[in-house]
């Protein structure tokens, strides 16, 4: 499966963005997916994940209550709705996929990232 993230941009603190992750080349509905991010000078970190059917989600504490991960298997697309954005959310955001939660966590398939910049 191949992934392409989009929807990033420049937004003021308190604003919202919706990221999309388009999948191709494989049965998206059989993959768990996640969003990761990497800020300048920092390691890549987990943001949120969702199982293949969309029935289970988990979030990093830093985004809980502000971000929502979802997916539409019919469209082979995943989403990350980001509300109440903060300057510390500034990063390149990547969507990731894995056949199992273990593979998602250890050897994820990564797409190209999309830049999110939050101004104060």
PDB file of C-alpha atoms in Angstrom:
ATOM      1  CA  UNK A   1       0.000   0.000   0.000  1.00  0.00           C
ATOM      2  CA  UNK A   2       1.145   3.553  -0.724  1.00  0.00           C
ATOM      3  CA  UNK A   3       0.124   6.598   1.255  1.00  0.00           C
ATOM      4  CA  UNK A   4      -0.039  10.307   0.521  1.00  0.00           C
ATOM      5  CA  UNK A   5      -0.840  12.866   3.204  1.00  0.00           C
ATOM      6  CA  UNK A   6      -2.315  16.263   2.380  1.00  0.00           C
ATOM      7  CA  UNK A   7      -4.185  19.137   3.985  1.00  0.00           C
ATOM      8  CA  UNK A   8      -1.413  20.802   5.927  1.00  0.00           C
ATOM      9  CA  UNK A   9      -0.859  24.532   5.995  1.00  0.00           C
ATOM     10  CA  UNK A  10      -0.408  27.631   8.102  1.00  0.00           C
ATOM     11  CA  UNK A  11      -3.025  28.342  10.749  1.00  0.00           C
ATOM     12  CA  UNK A  12      -3.299  30.590  13.778  1.00  0.00           C
ATOM     13  CA  UNK A  13      -3.354  29.160  17.268  1.00  0.00           C
ATOM     14  CA  UNK A  14      -6.856  28.009  18.122  1.00  0.00           C
ATOM     15  CA  UNK A  15      -7.633  27.185  14.518  1.00  0.00           C
ATOM     16  CA  UNK A  16      -8.401  23.897  12.823  1.00  0.00           C
ATOM     17  CA  UNK A  17      -7.072  21.770   9.996  1.00  0.00           C
ATOM     18  CA  UNK A  18      -8.156  18.468   8.508  1.00  0.00           C
ATOM     19  CA  UNK A  19      -5.455  16.177   7.160  1.00  0.00           C
ATOM     20  CA  UNK A  20      -6.194  13.453   4.647  1.00  0.00           C
ATOM     21  CA  UNK A  21      -4.280  10.291   3.859  1.00  0.00           C
ATOM     22  CA  UNK A  22      -5.030   8.785   0.460  1.00  0.00           C
ATOM     23  CA  UNK A  23      -4.123   5.143  -0.003  1.00  0.00           C
ATOM     24  CA  UNK A  24      -3.452   3.224  -3.198  1.00  0.00           C
ATOM     25  CA  UNK A  25      -2.012  -0.072  -4.338  1.00  0.00           C
ATOM     26  CA  UNK A  26      -3.393  -2.292  -1.617  1.00  0.00           C
ATOM     27  CA  UNK A  27      -6.431  -3.289   0.455  1.00  0.00           C
ATOM     28  CA  UNK A  28      -6.550  -0.246   2.746  1.00  0.00           C
ATOM     29  CA  UNK A  29      -9.376  -1.747   4.779  1.00  0.00           C
ATOM     30  CA  UNK A  30      -7.068  -4.507   6.041  1.00  0.00           C
ATOM     31  CA  UNK A  31      -4.485  -2.078   7.456  1.00  0.00           C
ATOM     32  CA  UNK A  32      -4.414  -0.321  10.777  1.00  0.00           C
ATOM     33  CA  UNK A  33      -3.331   3.260  10.326  1.00  0.00           C
ATOM     34  CA  UNK A  34      -1.786   6.028  12.361  1.00  0.00           C
ATOM     35  CA  UNK A  35      -0.673   9.627  12.246  1.00  0.00           C
ATOM     36  CA  UNK A  36       2.836  10.501  13.352  1.00  0.00           C
ATOM     37  CA  UNK A  37       4.571  13.857  13.469  1.00  0.00           C
ATOM     38  CA  UNK A  38       8.079  15.220  13.589  1.00  0.00           C
ATOM     39  CA  UNK A  39       8.953  18.703  14.732  1.00  0.00           C
ATOM     40  CA  UNK A  40      12.273  20.351  13.818  1.00  0.00           C
ATOM     41  CA  UNK A  41      15.093  18.940  15.919  1.00  0.00           C
ATOM     42  CA  UNK A  42      12.869  16.340  17.541  1.00  0.00           C
ATOM     43  CA  UNK A  43      12.222  12.659  17.040  1.00  0.00           C
ATOM     44  CA  UNK A  44       9.142  11.448  15.239  1.00  0.00           C
ATOM     45  CA  UNK A  45       6.292  10.866  17.665  1.00  0.00           C
ATOM     46  CA  UNK A  46       2.972   9.084  17.763  1.00  0.00           C
ATOM     47  CA  UNK A  47      -0.169  11.198  17.400  1.00  0.00           C
ATOM     48  CA  UNK A  48      -3.098   8.801  16.953  1.00  0.00           C
ATOM     49  CA  UNK A  49      -4.020   5.419  15.538  1.00  0.00           C
ATOM     50  CA  UNK A  50      -7.123   3.559  14.432  1.00  0.00           C
ATOM     51  CA  UNK A  51      -7.747  -0.109  13.736  1.00  0.00           C
ATOM     52  CA  UNK A  52      -8.682  -1.410  10.315  1.00  0.00           C
ATOM     53  CA  UNK A  53     -12.442  -1.312  10.916  1.00  0.00           C
ATOM     54  CA  UNK A  54     -12.403   2.069  12.620  1.00  0.00           C
ATOM     55  CA  UNK A  55     -13.830   0.768  15.869  1.00  0.00           C
ATOM     56  CA  UNK A  56     -10.818   1.435  18.084  1.00  0.00           C
ATOM     57  CA  UNK A  57      -8.795   4.634  18.383  1.00  0.00           C
ATOM     58  CA  UNK A  58      -6.023   5.851  20.617  1.00  0.00           C
ATOM     59  CA  UNK A  59      -4.324   9.227  21.035  1.00  0.00           C
ATOM     60  CA  UNK A  60      -1.209  10.757  22.451  1.00  0.00           C
ATOM     61  CA  UNK A  61      -1.956  12.636  25.660  1.00  0.00           C
ATOM     62  CA  UNK A  62      -0.817  15.878  24.040  1.00  0.00           C
ATOM     63  CA  UNK A  63      -3.626  15.789  21.455  1.00  0.00           C
ATOM     64  CA  UNK A  64      -6.387  13.978  23.334  1.00  0.00           C
ATOM     65  CA  UNK A  65      -9.630  15.928  23.212  1.00  0.00           C
ATOM     66  CA  UNK A  66      -8.408  18.147  20.350  1.00  0.00           C
ATOM     67  CA  UNK A  67      -7.637  15.720  17.511  1.00  0.00           C
ATOM     68  CA  UNK A  68      -9.866  13.041  15.994  1.00  0.00           C
ATOM     69  CA  UNK A  69      -8.656  10.220  13.786  1.00  0.00           C
ATOM     70  CA  UNK A  70     -11.061   8.554  11.370  1.00  0.00           C
ATOM     71  CA  UNK A  71     -11.130   6.576   8.160  1.00  0.00           C
ATOM     72  CA  UNK A  72     -13.380   5.840   5.223  1.00  0.00           C
ATOM     73  CA  UNK A  73     -12.498   2.409   3.872  1.00  0.00           C
ATOM     74  CA  UNK A  74     -14.783   2.821   0.872  1.00  0.00           C
ATOM     75  CA  UNK A  75     -12.662   5.801  -0.183  1.00  0.00           C
ATOM     76  CA  UNK A  76      -9.407   4.220   1.025  1.00  0.00           C
ATOM     77  CA  UNK A  77      -8.691   7.419   2.930  1.00  0.00           C
ATOM     78  CA  UNK A  78      -7.797   8.277   6.490  1.00  0.00           C
ATOM     79  CA  UNK A  79      -8.261  11.601   8.241  1.00  0.00           C
ATOM     80  CA  UNK A  80      -6.989  13.611  11.155  1.00  0.00           C
ATOM     81  CA  UNK A  81      -9.237  16.448  12.323  1.00  0.00           C
ATOM     82  CA  UNK A  82      -7.179  18.876  14.357  1.00  0.00           C
ATOM     83  CA  UNK A  83      -8.938  21.493  16.468  1.00  0.00           C
ATOM     84  CA  UNK A  84      -7.695  24.035  19.001  1.00  0.00           C
ATOM     85  CA  UNK A  85      -4.273  23.937  17.422  1.00  0.00           C
ATOM     86  CA  UNK A  86      -1.282  25.118  19.419  1.00  0.00           C
ATOM     87  CA  UNK A  87       2.143  26.333  18.275  1.00  0.00           C
ATOM     88  CA  UNK A  88       3.632  23.137  19.714  1.00  0.00           C
ATOM     89  CA  UNK A  89       1.594  21.160  17.163  1.00  0.00           C
ATOM     90  CA  UNK A  90       3.847  22.553  14.437  1.00  0.00           C
ATOM     91  CA  UNK A  91       5.459  19.604  12.666  1.00  0.00           C
ATOM     92  CA  UNK A  92       5.526  17.508   9.525  1.00  0.00           C
ATOM     93  CA  UNK A  93       2.645  15.076   9.825  1.00  0.00           C
ATOM     94  CA  UNK A  94       2.882  11.587   8.332  1.00  0.00           C
ATOM     95  CA  UNK A  95       0.251   8.959   7.863  1.00  0.00           C
ATOM     96  CA  UNK A  96       1.325   5.388   8.459  1.00  0.00           C
ATOM     97  CA  UNK A  97      -0.143   1.945   7.927  1.00  0.00           C
ATOM     98  CA  UNK A  98       0.535  -1.587   9.075  1.00  0.00           C
ATOM     99  CA  UNK A  99      -1.062  -4.999   8.621  1.00  0.00           C
ATOM    100  CA  UNK A 100      -1.184  -5.426  12.381  1.00  0.00           C
ATOM    101  CA  UNK A 101      -0.863  -3.073  15.367  1.00  0.00           C
ATOM    102  CA  UNK A 102       2.591  -4.541  16.005  1.00  0.00           C
ATOM    103  CA  UNK A 103       3.769  -3.852  12.458  1.00  0.00           C
ATOM    104  CA  UNK A 104       2.216  -0.401  12.600  1.00  0.00           C
ATOM    105  CA  UNK A 105       4.224   0.380  15.727  1.00  0.00           C
ATOM    106  CA  UNK A 106       7.526  -1.191  14.653  1.00  0.00           C
ATOM    107  CA  UNK A 107       7.848  -1.055  10.860  1.00  0.00           C
ATOM    108  CA  UNK A 108       5.134   1.259   9.564  1.00  0.00           C
ATOM    109  CA  UNK A 109       4.567   2.035   5.914  1.00  0.00           C
ATOM    110  CA  UNK A 110       5.019   5.790   5.732  1.00  0.00           C
ATOM    111  CA  UNK A 111       3.706   8.241   3.216  1.00  0.00           C
ATOM    112  CA  UNK A 112       5.101  11.627   2.345  1.00  0.00           C
ATOM    113  CA  UNK A 113       4.419  14.122   5.062  1.00  0.00           C
ATOM    114  CA  UNK A 114       2.463  17.342   5.088  1.00  0.00           C
ATOM    115  CA  UNK A 115       3.640  20.456   6.928  1.00  0.00           C
ATOM    116  CA  UNK A 116       1.466  21.945   9.649  1.00  0.00           C
ATOM    117  CA  UNK A 117       2.527  25.312  11.024  1.00  0.00           C
ATOM    118  CA  UNK A 118       0.650  26.950  13.881  1.00  0.00           C
ATOM    119  CA  UNK A 119       1.415  30.594  14.550  1.00  0.00           C
ATOM    120  CA  UNK A 120       0.967  32.187  17.946  1.00  0.00           C
TER     121      UNK A 120
END
